Short mmCIF file of C-alpha atoms in Angstrom, two decimals:
data_model
loop_
_atom_site.label_atom_id
_atom_site.label_comp_id
_atom_site.label_asym_id
_atom_site.label_seq_id
_atom_site.Cartn_x
_atom_site.Cartn_y
_atom_site.Cartn_z
CA UNK J 1 19.67 11.42 -9.19
CA UNK J 2 17.57 9.31 -11.53
CA UNK J 3 15.23 6.87 -9.84
CA UNK J 4 13.49 4.05 -11.67
CA UNK J 5 10.60 2.38 -9.83
CA UNK J 6 8.73 -0.35 -11.69
CA UNK J 7 5.68 -1.54 -9.77
CA UNK J 8 2.60 -3.71 -10.08
CA UNK J 9 -0.72 -4.24 -8.31
CA UNK J 10 -2.68 -7.31 -9.41
CA UNK J 11 -6.06 -8.41 -8.03
CA UNK J 12 -6.18 -12.22 -8.35
CA UNK J 13 -9.92 -12.76 -7.75
CA UNK J 14 -13.03 -11.18 -6.23
CA UNK J 15 -14.83 -13.29 -3.64
CA UNK J 16 -18.16 -12.42 -2.02
CA UNK J 17 -19.22 -13.48 1.48
CA UNK J 18 -22.46 -11.75 2.45
CA UNK J 19 -21.76 -8.00 2.44
CA UNK J 20 -18.01 -8.57 2.36
CA UNK J 21 -15.95 -8.51 -0.81
CA UNK J 22 -12.56 -10.22 -0.37
CA UNK J 23 -9.80 -9.71 -2.93
CA UNK J 24 -6.50 -11.64 -2.83
CA UNK J 25 -3.82 -9.42 -4.38
CA UNK J 26 -0.14 -9.35 -5.33
CA UNK J 27 1.76 -6.08 -5.35
CA UNK J 28 5.35 -4.99 -5.59
CA UNK J 29 7.73 -2.14 -6.25
CA UNK J 30 11.43 -2.17 -7.12
CA UNK J 31 13.45 1.02 -6.68
CA UNK J 32 16.81 1.71 -8.34
CA UNK J 33 18.75 4.94 -7.63
CA UNK J 34 21.50 6.12 -9.96
CA UNK J 35 23.19 8.08 -7.16
CA UNK J 36 23.19 7.76 -3.39
CA UNK J 37 23.34 10.81 -1.15
CA UNK J 38 23.72 11.58 2.56
CA UNK J 39 21.10 14.36 2.32
CA UNK J 40 18.18 11.89 2.24
CA UNK J 41 17.57 8.16 2.25
CA UNK J 42 18.43 6.89 -1.23
CA UNK J 43 19.65 3.30 -1.26
CA UNK J 44 21.14 1.92 -4.48
CA UNK J 45 18.15 -0.40 -4.63
CA UNK J 46 15.12 -1.31 -2.53
CA UNK J 47 12.09 -3.53 -3.06
CA UNK J 48 8.90 -4.92 -1.59
CA UNK J 49 6.78 -7.79 -2.90
CA UNK J 50 3.56 -8.44 -0.96
CA UNK J 51 0.69 -10.90 -0.90
CA UNK J 52 -2.32 -8.90 0.29
CA UNK J 53 -5.90 -9.56 1.28
CA UNK J 54 -8.25 -6.65 0.64
CA UNK J 55 -11.63 -6.45 2.37
CA UNK J 56 -14.50 -4.17 1.37
CA UNK J 57 -17.68 -3.72 3.40
CA UNK J 58 -20.48 -1.20 2.73
CA UNK J 59 -20.94 1.45 5.40
CA UNK J 60 -23.84 3.50 3.97
CA UNK J 61 -24.88 4.41 0.44
CA UNK J 62 -21.78 5.31 -1.59
CA UNK J 63 -19.42 4.66 1.35
CA UNK J 64 -17.47 1.61 2.43
CA UNK J 65 -14.82 0.34 4.79
CA UNK J 66 -11.57 -0.84 3.21
CA UNK J 67 -9.01 -3.00 4.99
CA UNK J 68 -5.84 -4.33 3.37
CA UNK J 69 -3.25 -6.49 5.09
CA UNK J 70 -0.14 -7.78 3.39
CA UNK J 71 3.05 -9.65 4.09
CA UNK J 72 5.86 -10.50 1.71
CA UNK J 73 9.58 -10.47 1.06
CA UNK J 74 12.30 -7.98 0.14
CA UNK J 75 14.74 -9.69 -2.21
CA UNK J 76 17.34 -6.92 -1.86
CA UNK J 77 17.18 -6.41 1.92
CA UNK J 78 16.28 -10.00 2.90
CA UNK J 79 13.54 -8.89 5.31
CA UNK J 80 9.80 -9.53 5.59
CA UNK J 81 7.88 -6.35 4.75
CA UNK J 82 4.33 -5.87 6.04
CA UNK J 83 1.55 -3.39 5.38
CA UNK J 84 -1.84 -2.62 6.90
CA UNK J 85 -4.38 -0.09 5.57
CA UNK J 86 -7.67 0.83 7.20
CA UNK J 87 -9.91 3.39 5.46
CA UNK J 88 -13.44 4.69 5.42
CA UNK J 89 -14.09 5.87 1.85
CA UNK J 90 -16.81 7.64 -0.05
CA UNK J 91 -16.27 7.14 -3.77
CA UNK J 92 -15.07 10.20 -5.65
CA UNK J 93 -15.40 12.45 -2.60
CA UNK J 94 -13.30 11.70 0.52
CA UNK J 95 -11.41 9.10 2.51
CA UNK J 96 -10.07 8.96 6.04
CA UNK J 97 -7.78 6.34 7.50
CA UNK J 98 -4.30 5.09 8.25
CA UNK J 99 -1.47 3.12 6.69
CA UNK J 100 1.13 1.21 8.70
CA UNK J 101 4.11 -0.33 6.93
CA UNK J 102 7.39 -2.08 7.57
CA UNK J 103 9.62 -2.16 4.51
CA UNK J 104 13.16 -1.82 3.21
CA UNK J 105 16.16 -1.89 5.45
CA UNK J 106 18.13 1.11 6.70
CA UNK J 107 21.47 -0.17 7.89
CA UNK J 108 19.99 -3.61 8.62
CA UNK J 109 16.97 -2.26 10.51
CA UNK J 110 13.53 -2.31 8.78
CA UNK J 111 12.07 1.11 8.01
CA UNK J 112 8.68 1.56 9.67
CA UNK J 113 6.09 4.23 8.94
CA UNK J 114 2.65 5.23 10.16
CA UNK J 115 0.53 7.70 8.24
CA UNK J 116 -3.02 8.79 9.00
CA UNK J 117 -4.82 11.28 6.80
CA UNK J 118 -8.04 12.77 5.55
CA UNK J 119 -8.27 13.37 1.80
CA UNK J 120 -10.84 15.08 -0.37
CA UNK J 121 -10.77 14.04 -4.01
CA UNK J 122 -12.64 14.66 -7.23
CA UNK J 123 -12.05 12.53 -10.31
CA UNK J 124 -12.96 13.58 -13.82
#
């Protein structure tokens, strides 16, 4: 199976309000599978285009809270996808939080996921 997934993530502006940074954003992904299978979910095509608002607020030195909420449209499945992220991050060290999403359709019913995790990262 060959899968092609073009995607974009575009911050439209950066607005400041006190300690808050607010960033309107557009994002999208478009998935095309060359072969469908019964072994795992692989629709011929799936998509999600979202308008998001990202919020950043400092927590303590080098750390910040990150909240992103988005709503949009799936052109292939004709549903309204949504996404919500809530994270506490320390740049180039760790992050902890959750992602909730409602996207593409499985047999006419939107696929929903919830994922919470703790990550340690180091960028070079």
